[in-house]
mmCIF file of C-alpha atoms in Angstrom:
data_model
loop_
_atom_site.group_PDB
_atom_site.id
_atom_site.type_symbol
_atom_site.label_atom_id
_atom_site.label_comp_id
_atom_site.label_asym_id
_atom_site.label_seq_id
_atom_site.Cartn_x
_atom_site.Cartn_y
_atom_site.Cartn_z
ATOM 1 C CA MET J 1 20.804 -96.961 66.783
ATOM 2 C CA CYS J 2 17.270 -96.739 67.813
ATOM 3 C CA ASP J 3 16.824 -97.149 71.655
ATOM 4 C CA THR J 4 13.313 -98.305 71.270
ATOM 5 C CA CYS J 5 13.580 -101.452 68.847
ATOM 6 C CA GLY J 6 17.333 -101.512 68.039
ATOM 7 C CA CYS J 7 16.973 -100.810 64.304
ATOM 8 C CA ASN J 8 19.622 -98.787 62.403
ATOM 9 C CA ASP J 9 17.385 -95.823 61.709
ATOM 10 C CA HIS J 10 14.082 -94.372 61.924
ATOM 11 C CA ILE J 11 12.246 -91.769 59.838
ATOM 12 C CA HIS J 12 9.200 -91.829 62.031
ATOM 13 C CA PRO J 13 8.726 -90.296 65.357
ATOM 14 C CA HIS J 14 9.494 -92.268 68.420
ATOM 15 C CA ASP J 15 6.035 -92.020 69.853
ATOM 16 C CA HIS J 16 5.004 -95.490 68.977
ATOM 17 C CA SER J 17 4.986 -98.574 71.120
ATOM 18 C CA HIS J 18 7.374 -101.496 70.236
ATOM 19 C CA GLY J 19 4.763 -103.229 68.469
ATOM 20 C CA HIS J 20 4.410 -100.349 65.734
ATOM 21 C CA GLU J 21 0.464 -100.638 65.798
ATOM 22 C CA GLY J 22 -0.994 -99.036 62.915
ATOM 23 C CA LYS J 23 2.349 -97.342 61.911
ATOM 24 C CA PRO J 24 4.648 -99.093 59.502
ATOM 25 C CA HIS J 25 8.115 -99.174 60.628
ATOM 26 C CA ILE J 26 10.631 -97.847 58.052
ATOM 27 C CA HIS J 27 14.311 -98.629 58.191
ATOM 28 C CA ARG J 28 16.972 -96.649 56.428
ATOM 29 C CA ILE J 29 19.647 -99.070 55.083
ATOM 30 C CA ASP J 30 23.020 -97.394 54.174
ATOM 31 C CA ILE J 31 24.789 -99.023 51.135
ATOM 32 C CA GLN J 32 27.131 -96.356 49.997
ATOM 33 C CA THR J 33 28.330 -98.572 46.999
ATOM 34 C CA SER J 34 29.607 -97.396 43.381
ATOM 35 C CA ALA J 35 27.207 -98.819 40.755
ATOM 36 C CA VAL J 36 30.414 -99.633 38.988
ATOM 37 C CA ALA J 37 32.559 -101.294 41.802
ATOM 38 C CA TYR J 38 32.152 -104.457 40.144
ATOM 39 C CA ASN J 39 33.817 -103.330 36.948
ATOM 40 C CA GLN J 40 36.445 -101.358 39.184
ATOM 41 C CA ARG J 41 37.516 -104.659 40.739
ATOM 42 C CA PHE J 42 38.407 -106.070 37.408
ATOM 43 C CA ALA J 43 39.906 -102.962 36.200
ATOM 44 C CA ASP J 44 42.306 -102.756 39.192
ATOM 45 C CA GLN J 45 43.056 -106.453 38.534
ATOM 46 C CA ASN J 46 43.858 -105.976 34.947
ATOM 47 C CA ARG J 47 45.854 -102.980 35.651
ATOM 48 C CA GLY J 48 47.995 -105.021 38.175
ATOM 49 C CA TRP J 49 48.111 -107.799 35.501
ATOM 50 C CA PHE J 50 49.566 -105.330 32.933
ATOM 51 C CA LYS J 51 52.106 -103.885 35.434
ATOM 52 C CA ALA J 52 53.249 -107.108 36.526
ATOM 53 C CA LYS J 53 54.084 -108.255 33.060
ATOM 54 C CA GLY J 54 55.601 -104.966 31.890
ATOM 55 C CA MET J 55 52.727 -104.048 29.453
ATOM 56 C CA THR J 56 51.371 -100.612 28.680
ATOM 57 C CA ALA J 57 47.512 -100.749 27.892
ATOM 58 C CA TYR J 58 45.790 -98.117 25.998
ATOM 59 C CA ASN J 59 41.844 -97.735 25.866
ATOM 60 C CA VAL J 60 41.130 -96.344 22.553
ATOM 61 C CA LEU J 61 37.829 -94.344 22.271
ATOM 62 C CA SER J 62 36.128 -92.508 19.559
ATOM 63 C CA SER J 63 32.651 -92.352 17.899
ATOM 64 C CA PRO J 64 32.126 -94.875 15.041
ATOM 65 C CA GLY J 65 34.125 -94.015 11.934
ATOM 66 C CA SER J 66 36.745 -91.792 13.446
ATOM 67 C CA GLY J 67 39.627 -94.123 12.235
ATOM 68 C CA LYS J 68 40.350 -96.047 15.299
ATOM 69 C CA THR J 69 40.981 -99.179 13.517
ATOM 70 C CA ALA J 70 43.076 -97.607 10.663
ATOM 71 C CA PHE J 71 44.974 -95.771 13.261
ATOM 72 C CA LEU J 72 45.869 -98.859 15.105
ATOM 73 C CA GLU J 73 46.744 -100.672 11.966
ATOM 74 C CA ALA J 74 49.347 -98.213 11.450
ATOM 75 C CA CYS J 75 50.501 -98.291 15.219
ATOM 76 C CA LEU J 76 50.681 -102.123 15.109
ATOM 77 C CA ARG J 77 52.690 -101.958 11.788
ATOM 78 C CA PHE J 78 55.205 -99.443 13.250
ATOM 79 C CA LEU J 79 55.735 -101.272 16.473
ATOM 80 C CA ASN J 80 55.745 -104.894 15.260
ATOM 81 C CA GLN J 81 57.564 -104.314 12.170
ATOM 82 C CA GLU J 82 59.813 -101.249 12.637
ATOM 83 C CA CYS J 83 60.688 -101.478 16.377
ATOM 84 C CA ARG J 84 60.633 -105.154 16.968
ATOM 85 C CA PRO J 85 61.753 -106.990 18.995
ATOM 86 C CA SER J 86 61.758 -104.221 21.699
ATOM 87 C CA GLN J 87 58.207 -102.958 21.016
ATOM 88 C CA THR J 88 55.694 -105.789 20.594
ATOM 89 C CA ALA J 89 52.165 -104.779 20.298
ATOM 90 C CA VAL J 90 48.764 -106.645 20.314
ATOM 91 C CA ALA J 91 45.090 -105.453 20.120
ATOM 92 C CA ILE J 92 41.909 -106.258 21.660
ATOM 93 C CA VAL J 93 38.788 -105.043 19.738
ATOM 94 C CA GLY J 94 35.360 -104.671 20.840
ATOM 95 C CA ASP J 95 32.447 -104.350 18.686
ATOM 96 C CA LEU J 96 28.616 -104.909 18.761
ATOM 97 C CA GLN J 97 28.889 -107.474 16.008
ATOM 98 C CA THR J 98 31.386 -108.935 13.511
ATOM 99 C CA ASP J 99 35.010 -109.588 14.062
ATOM 100 C CA ASN J 100 36.001 -107.408 10.768
ATOM 101 C CA ASP J 101 38.098 -105.042 12.835
ATOM 102 C CA ALA J 102 40.213 -107.881 14.500
ATOM 103 C CA GLU J 103 40.702 -109.536 11.106
ATOM 104 C CA ARG J 104 41.898 -106.059 9.722
ATOM 105 C CA LEU J 105 44.549 -105.707 12.680
ATOM 106 C CA ARG J 106 45.529 -109.434 12.231
ATOM 107 C CA ALA J 107 46.391 -108.510 8.572
ATOM 108 C CA THR J 108 49.200 -106.428 9.861
ATOM 109 C CA GLY J 109 50.768 -109.676 11.475
ATOM 110 C CA ALA J 110 49.768 -108.726 15.024
ATOM 111 C CA GLU J 111 47.653 -110.909 17.461
ATOM 112 C CA ALA J 112 44.299 -109.284 17.762
ATOM 113 C CA LEU J 113 41.314 -110.575 19.797
ATOM 114 C CA GLN J 114 37.859 -109.614 19.098
ATOM 115 C CA ILE J 115 35.285 -109.121 21.898
ATOM 116 C CA THR J 116 31.676 -109.204 20.493
ATOM 117 C CA THR J 117 29.503 -107.171 22.887
ATOM 118 C CA GLY J 118 26.243 -108.061 21.288
ATOM 119 C CA ALA J 119 23.739 -105.534 22.740
ATOM 120 C CA THR J 120 26.269 -103.855 25.056
ATOM 121 C CA CYS J 121 27.424 -100.421 24.094
ATOM 122 C CA HIS J 122 30.834 -100.496 25.732
ATOM 123 C CA LEU J 123 33.731 -102.761 26.836
ATOM 124 C CA ASP J 124 34.010 -103.519 30.517
ATOM 125 C CA ALA J 125 36.942 -104.611 32.697
ATOM 126 C CA HIS J 126 35.415 -108.120 32.937
ATOM 127 C CA MET J 127 35.368 -108.568 29.242
ATOM 128 C CA VAL J 128 38.989 -107.415 28.832
ATOM 129 C CA ALA J 129 40.132 -109.786 31.615
ATOM 130 C CA HIS J 130 38.764 -112.776 29.685
ATOM 131 C CA ALA J 131 40.445 -111.612 26.615
ATOM 132 C CA LEU J 132 43.648 -111.263 28.275
ATOM 133 C CA ASP J 133 43.454 -114.896 29.179
ATOM 134 C CA GLU J 134 43.533 -115.683 25.514
ATOM 135 C CA LEU J 135 46.446 -113.767 24.409
ATOM 136 C CA LYS J 136 49.356 -115.853 23.149
ATOM 137 C CA THR J 137 52.032 -113.495 22.086
ATOM 138 C CA GLU J 138 55.208 -113.522 24.149
ATOM 139 C CA ASN J 139 56.966 -110.448 25.703
ATOM 140 C CA ILE J 140 54.314 -107.754 24.783
ATOM 141 C CA GLN J 141 54.880 -104.024 25.524
ATOM 142 C CA HIS J 142 51.880 -102.497 24.246
ATOM 143 C CA VAL J 143 48.266 -103.613 24.417
ATOM 144 C CA PHE J 144 45.751 -101.403 22.342
ATOM 145 C CA ILE J 145 42.110 -101.976 23.502
ATOM 146 C CA GLU J 146 39.981 -100.690 20.690
ATOM 147 C CA ASN J 147 36.586 -99.867 22.404
ATOM 148 C CA VAL J 148 33.186 -99.987 20.843
ATOM 149 C CA GLY J 149 32.709 -96.838 18.663
ATOM 150 C CA ASN J 150 30.684 -94.539 21.328
ATOM 151 C CA LEU J 151 31.498 -91.387 22.957
ATOM 152 C CA VAL J 152 29.221 -91.737 25.758
ATOM 153 C CA CYS J 153 28.820 -95.074 27.598
ATOM 154 C CA PRO J 154 32.496 -96.283 27.478
ATOM 155 C CA ALA J 155 33.470 -93.063 29.315
ATOM 156 C CA THR J 156 32.148 -94.629 32.574
ATOM 157 C CA TYR J 157 34.275 -97.914 32.431
ATOM 158 C CA ASP J 158 37.821 -98.186 33.570
ATOM 159 C CA LEU J 159 39.467 -101.161 31.664
ATOM 160 C CA GLY J 160 42.718 -101.134 33.691
ATOM 161 C CA GLU J 161 44.571 -99.061 31.020
ATOM 162 C CA ALA J 162 47.428 -96.729 31.653
ATOM 163 C CA PHE J 163 46.407 -94.214 29.069
ATOM 164 C CA ARG J 164 43.150 -93.313 27.616
ATOM 165 C CA TRP J 165 43.306 -92.149 23.860
ATOM 166 C CA VAL J 166 40.218 -90.109 22.369
ATOM 167 C CA LEU J 167 40.064 -89.780 18.668
ATOM 168 C CA LEU J 168 38.301 -86.959 16.888
ATOM 169 C CA SER J 169 38.445 -86.937 13.023
ATOM 170 C CA VAL J 170 38.400 -83.836 11.008
ATOM 171 C CA THR J 171 35.160 -84.792 9.518
ATOM 172 C CA GLU J 172 33.180 -84.819 12.682
ATOM 173 C CA GLY J 173 33.025 -81.168 13.549
ATOM 174 C CA GLU J 174 35.227 -79.082 15.886
ATOM 175 C CA ASP J 175 32.797 -78.963 18.511
ATOM 176 C CA LYS J 176 32.620 -82.624 19.414
ATOM 177 C CA PRO J 177 34.802 -82.025 22.548
ATOM 178 C CA LEU J 178 32.200 -79.635 23.888
ATOM 179 C CA LYS J 179 29.287 -82.101 23.003
ATOM 180 C CA TYR J 180 30.939 -84.976 24.801
ATOM 181 C CA PRO J 181 32.982 -83.334 27.580
ATOM 182 C CA VAL J 182 32.967 -86.322 29.799
ATOM 183 C CA ILE J 183 35.092 -88.619 27.705
ATOM 184 C CA PHE J 184 37.337 -85.792 26.493
ATOM 185 C CA GLN J 185 37.842 -84.881 30.176
ATOM 186 C CA LYS J 186 39.398 -88.372 30.761
ATOM 187 C CA ALA J 187 41.694 -88.293 27.938
ATOM 188 C CA ASP J 188 45.425 -88.470 28.130
ATOM 189 C CA PHE J 189 45.856 -88.157 24.562
ATOM 190 C CA VAL J 190 43.494 -86.607 21.864
ATOM 191 C CA LEU J 191 44.279 -87.469 18.425
ATOM 192 C CA ILE J 192 42.809 -85.598 15.593
ATOM 193 C CA THR J 193 42.681 -88.062 12.694
ATOM 194 C CA LYS J 194 42.231 -87.905 9.025
ATOM 195 C CA MET J 195 44.305 -84.623 8.867
ATOM 196 C CA ASP J 196 44.775 -85.312 5.131
ATOM 197 C CA LEU J 197 41.233 -84.363 4.731
ATOM 198 C CA ALA J 198 41.342 -81.193 6.784
ATOM 199 C CA GLU J 199 41.487 -78.732 3.960
ATOM 200 C CA ALA J 200 38.596 -80.492 1.923
ATOM 201 C CA VAL J 201 36.429 -80.371 5.053
ATOM 202 C CA GLU J 202 37.439 -76.852 5.779
ATOM 203 C CA PHE J 203 38.567 -78.186 9.251
ATOM 204 C CA LYS J 204 39.099 -75.215 11.718
ATOM 205 C CA ARG J 205 42.158 -76.445 13.512
ATOM 206 C CA ASP J 206 42.391 -73.632 16.070
ATOM 207 C CA VAL J 207 38.730 -73.862 17.031
ATOM 208 C CA ALA J 208 39.070 -77.413 17.390
ATOM 209 C CA ILE J 209 42.173 -77.494 19.521
ATOM 210 C CA GLY J 210 40.730 -74.553 21.588
ATOM 211 C CA ASN J 211 37.465 -76.764 22.291
ATOM 212 C CA ILE J 212 39.830 -79.704 23.215
ATOM 213 C CA ARG J 213 41.843 -77.616 25.584
ATOM 214 C CA ALA J 214 38.732 -76.176 27.359
ATOM 215 C CA VAL J 215 37.490 -79.779 28.288
ATOM 216 C CA ALA J 216 40.731 -81.513 28.463
ATOM 217 C CA PRO J 217 43.362 -79.070 29.525
ATOM 218 C CA ASN J 218 45.969 -81.575 30.399
ATOM 219 C CA ALA J 219 45.596 -84.054 27.387
ATOM 220 C CA GLU J 220 48.508 -84.339 24.852
ATOM 221 C CA VAL J 221 47.156 -83.507 21.350
ATOM 222 C CA PHE J 222 48.553 -84.826 18.176
ATOM 223 C CA GLU J 223 47.320 -84.255 14.536
ATOM 224 C CA VAL J 224 47.716 -87.391 12.618
ATOM 225 C CA SER J 225 46.944 -89.056 9.242
ATOM 226 C CA VAL J 226 47.573 -92.650 8.272
ATOM 227 C CA LYS J 227 47.691 -91.670 4.595
ATOM 228 C CA GLU J 228 50.418 -89.253 5.281
ATOM 229 C CA PRO J 229 53.332 -90.991 7.257
ATOM 230 C CA HIS J 230 55.167 -87.628 8.090
ATOM 231 C CA ARG J 231 52.071 -86.873 10.169
ATOM 232 C CA LEU J 232 52.441 -90.049 12.365
ATOM 233 C CA LYS J 233 56.310 -89.618 13.200
ATOM 234 C CA GLU J 234 55.890 -87.391 16.205
ATOM 235 C CA PHE J 235 53.192 -89.638 17.645
ATOM 236 C CA PHE J 236 55.164 -92.768 16.962
ATOM 237 C CA GLU J 237 58.040 -91.186 18.832
ATOM 238 C CA ARG J 238 55.812 -90.482 21.991
ATOM 239 C CA LEU J 239 54.432 -93.929 21.722
ATOM 240 C CA THR J 240 57.692 -95.718 22.087
ATOM 241 C CA SER J 241 58.414 -93.660 25.169
ATOM 242 C CA LEU J 242 55.132 -94.379 26.911
ATOM 243 C CA ARG J 243 55.393 -96.813 30.032
ATOM 244 C CA ALA J 244 52.673 -97.474 32.516
ATOM 245 C CA MET V 1 22.287 -97.066 26.883
ATOM 246 C CA HIS V 2 24.509 -98.320 29.621
ATOM 247 C CA GLU V 3 22.248 -96.954 32.261
ATOM 248 C CA LEU V 4 20.162 -100.025 32.100
ATOM 249 C CA GLY V 5 23.135 -102.201 33.342
ATOM 250 C CA ILE V 6 24.020 -99.701 35.839
ATOM 251 C CA MET V 7 20.422 -99.397 37.187
ATOM 252 C CA SER V 8 20.019 -103.152 37.133
ATOM 253 C CA ARG V 9 23.197 -103.475 39.349
ATOM 254 C CA MET V 10 21.867 -100.758 41.763
ATOM 255 C CA LEU V 11 18.558 -102.636 41.974
ATOM 256 C CA ASP V 12 20.216 -106.009 42.750
ATOM 257 C CA MET V 13 22.163 -104.380 45.501
ATOM 258 C CA ALA V 14 19.132 -102.556 46.776
ATOM 259 C CA VAL V 15 17.067 -105.787 46.840
ATOM 260 C CA GLU V 16 19.819 -107.798 48.407
ATOM 261 C CA ALA V 17 20.239 -105.205 51.231
ATOM 262 C CA ALA V 18 16.450 -105.055 51.733
ATOM 263 C CA GLU V 19 16.204 -108.852 51.858
ATOM 264 C CA GLN V 20 19.042 -109.117 54.376
ATOM 265 C CA GLN V 21 18.443 -106.309 56.609
ATOM 266 C CA ALA V 22 14.562 -105.946 56.522
ATOM 267 C CA PRO V 23 13.170 -109.276 55.451
ATOM 268 C CA GLY V 24 9.640 -109.155 54.015
ATOM 269 C CA GLY V 25 9.742 -105.431 53.623
ATOM 270 C CA ARG V 26 9.162 -103.353 50.698
ATOM 271 C CA ILE V 27 11.467 -100.876 49.370
ATOM 272 C CA LEU V 28 9.891 -97.130 49.504
ATOM 273 C CA GLN V 29 12.867 -94.969 48.293
ATOM 274 C CA ILE V 30 16.094 -95.761 46.584
ATOM 275 C CA HIS V 31 18.764 -92.901 46.925
ATOM 276 C CA VAL V 32 21.393 -92.383 44.381
ATOM 277 C CA GLN V 33 24.093 -89.844 43.805
ATOM 278 C CA VAL V 34 25.154 -89.150 40.192
ATOM 279 C CA GLY V 35 27.921 -86.827 39.051
ATOM 280 C CA PRO V 36 27.996 -84.849 35.675
ATOM 281 C CA LEU V 37 31.306 -86.420 34.885
ATOM 282 C CA SER V 38 30.089 -89.930 35.412
ATOM 283 C CA GLY V 39 29.004 -90.452 31.861
ATOM 284 C CA VAL V 40 25.436 -91.429 33.121
ATOM 285 C CA VAL V 41 22.473 -89.500 31.967
ATOM 286 C CA VAL V 42 19.888 -89.006 34.833
ATOM 287 C CA GLU V 43 16.887 -89.326 32.517
ATOM 288 C CA ALA V 44 18.056 -92.489 31.133
ATOM 289 C CA LEU V 45 18.682 -93.834 34.625
ATOM 290 C CA ARG V 46 15.215 -92.941 35.413
ATOM 291 C CA PHE V 47 13.610 -94.636 32.405
ATOM 292 C CA ALA V 48 15.827 -97.749 33.143
ATOM 293 C CA PHE V 49 14.498 -97.690 36.690
ATOM 294 C CA GLU V 50 11.003 -97.450 35.504
ATOM 295 C CA SER V 51 11.637 -100.370 33.204
ATOM 296 C CA LEU V 52 13.170 -102.690 35.678
ATOM 297 C CA ALA V 53 11.525 -101.974 39.041
ATOM 298 C CA PRO V 54 8.121 -103.641 38.127
ATOM 299 C CA GLY V 55 7.977 -107.213 39.711
ATOM 300 C CA SER V 56 10.968 -106.502 41.914
ATOM 301 C CA LEU V 57 10.826 -105.607 45.788
ATOM 302 C CA ALA V 58 11.434 -102.045 44.509
ATOM 303 C CA GLU V 59 8.098 -101.999 42.495
ATOM 304 C CA GLY V 60 6.308 -98.511 43.286
ATOM 305 C CA ALA V 61 9.686 -97.146 44.903
ATOM 306 C CA ASP V 62 10.766 -93.568 44.570
ATOM 307 C CA LEU V 63 14.048 -93.191 42.706
ATOM 308 C CA VAL V 64 15.705 -90.173 44.469
ATOM 309 C CA ILE V 65 18.672 -88.984 42.380
ATOM 310 C CA HIS V 66 21.248 -86.304 44.151
ATOM 311 C CA GLU V 67 23.014 -84.608 41.470
ATOM 312 C CA THR V 68 26.630 -83.448 42.387
ATOM 313 C CA ALA V 69 28.839 -80.876 40.697
ATOM 314 C CA PRO V 70 32.422 -81.383 39.486
ATOM 315 C CA LEU V 71 34.777 -80.952 42.425
ATOM 316 C CA PHE V 72 38.471 -80.450 41.679
ATOM 317 C CA TYR V 73 41.619 -79.719 43.895
ATOM 318 C CA CYS V 74 44.164 -77.452 42.489
ATOM 319 C CA PRO V 75 47.704 -78.486 43.391
ATOM 320 C CA ASP V 76 49.152 -75.302 42.494
ATOM 321 C CA CYS V 77 47.212 -73.068 44.905
ATOM 322 C CA LYS V 78 45.864 -75.810 47.115
ATOM 323 C CA THR V 79 42.348 -75.057 46.927
ATOM 324 C CA THR V 80 39.248 -77.215 46.230
ATOM 325 C CA TYR V 81 36.694 -75.682 43.687
ATOM 326 C CA THR V 82 33.586 -76.651 41.936
ATOM 327 C CA THR V 83 33.373 -75.508 38.152
ATOM 328 C CA PRO V 84 30.673 -76.086 35.355
ATOM 329 C CA ILE V 85 31.393 -78.698 32.763
ATOM 330 C CA GLY V 86 33.801 -77.689 30.218
ATOM 331 C CA ASN V 87 35.652 -75.291 32.331
ATOM 332 C CA TYR V 88 37.991 -76.832 34.473
ATOM 333 C CA HIS V 89 40.574 -73.979 35.290
ATOM 334 C CA CYS V 90 41.004 -73.179 38.868
ATOM 335 C CA PRO V 91 39.103 -70.022 39.553
ATOM 336 C CA ALA V 92 41.704 -68.661 42.054
ATOM 337 C CA CYS V 93 44.942 -69.024 40.264
ATOM 338 C CA HIS V 94 43.763 -70.112 36.751
ATOM 339 C CA SER V 95 45.776 -73.351 36.850
ATOM 340 C CA THR V 96 44.873 -76.097 34.492
ATOM 341 C CA HIS V 97 46.149 -78.710 36.786
ATOM 342 C CA GLY V 98 43.128 -79.340 38.670
ATOM 343 C CA GLU V 99 42.642 -83.054 39.888
ATOM 344 C CA LEU V 100 39.038 -84.414 39.739
ATOM 345 C CA ARG V 101 38.058 -85.221 43.329
ATOM 346 C CA GLY V 102 34.254 -85.390 42.636
ATOM 347 C CA GLY V 103 31.450 -85.282 40.148
ATOM 348 C CA ASN V 104 32.178 -88.796 38.643
ATOM 349 C CA GLU V 105 30.187 -90.850 41.019
ATOM 350 C CA ILE V 106 27.515 -93.139 40.368
ATOM 351 C CA GLN V 107 26.592 -94.278 44.027
ATOM 352 C CA LEU V 108 23.963 -96.186 45.578
ATOM 353 C CA GLN V 109 23.668 -94.349 48.812
ATOM 354 C CA HIS V 110 20.860 -95.748 50.988
ATOM 355 C CA ILE V 111 17.393 -97.269 50.644
ATOM 356 C CA GLU V 112 14.164 -96.918 52.811
ATOM 357 C CA VAL V 113 12.301 -100.038 53.530
ATOM 358 C CA GLN V 114 8.992 -100.348 55.175
ATOM 359 C CA ASP V 115 8.484 -103.285 57.246
ATOM 360 C CA HIS V 116 5.993 -106.081 56.396
ATOM 361 C CA VAL V 117 2.837 -105.219 58.213
#
């Protein structure tokens, strides 16, 4: 603290009188607060809520059109139809506009809540906290949170999930992980989707996996296709073993 | 695009701190720390600041951005290392188990406020 006038800090020399005549007094005010502290409070609260209720939550991320909704349709059908009652699953879906994706997911028989974000390019933990208040299904084990299709902004926001999935479709190009390293670095699972199209688009599998490994060395990688059930089997086995 | 919301929140924090601790003062500088793994684009943050500051206590202030490097801790050889984006292997033992310890921050550090004269 400054001995002269008791303020917290000065960046001007102490050759002034207490009245600061002719010299503006400049305060340095320490704040040291994360700009996403507000989001983190809700994320921690959501994480505690999921844990207390025995639910495992997934933040599902990709660019638009990578097949998030189609993949979640398959996951919901598998868990709710083939594994019930031990593996009940619901979905929360974020989109800028429309509730088309929630409608698609509801058609599987699962509860699906739509968050319409308007102009906001990502889901945040506060939006998810409100959606969780609306859930009606009993004894849920899995909560899929389909984020807004975007590989940039959603990377910043923890939603309280246990696992992050990042989807990369074979039609997007093998170098996508290198172009968007931040979101891939935070992935627990990278799912290469639309593998049924791999040959048609001359997808270079080894290059893509090498790029994923470069930016997300510890992520589990699965190659999947909702059109070819045998390409889902291995992932579904892993999914039923996941616990927060 | 989310930089607008992030900058808006930081400006609110800065203005609140200035009003409480230096009432009547004018914000001269806003110091922010941004890591390359934060998901925030520095240029977009500057653009957001230029859009939001006019009309607030921070009008005319300098936004000073301190960029950090990714910082990892290697649990295998117990070293801390920085590394470029996209190459997270431990340079000492080549382990891929590095735990992120820094480089993902978006932090409002401090502000400088000039007293009302």
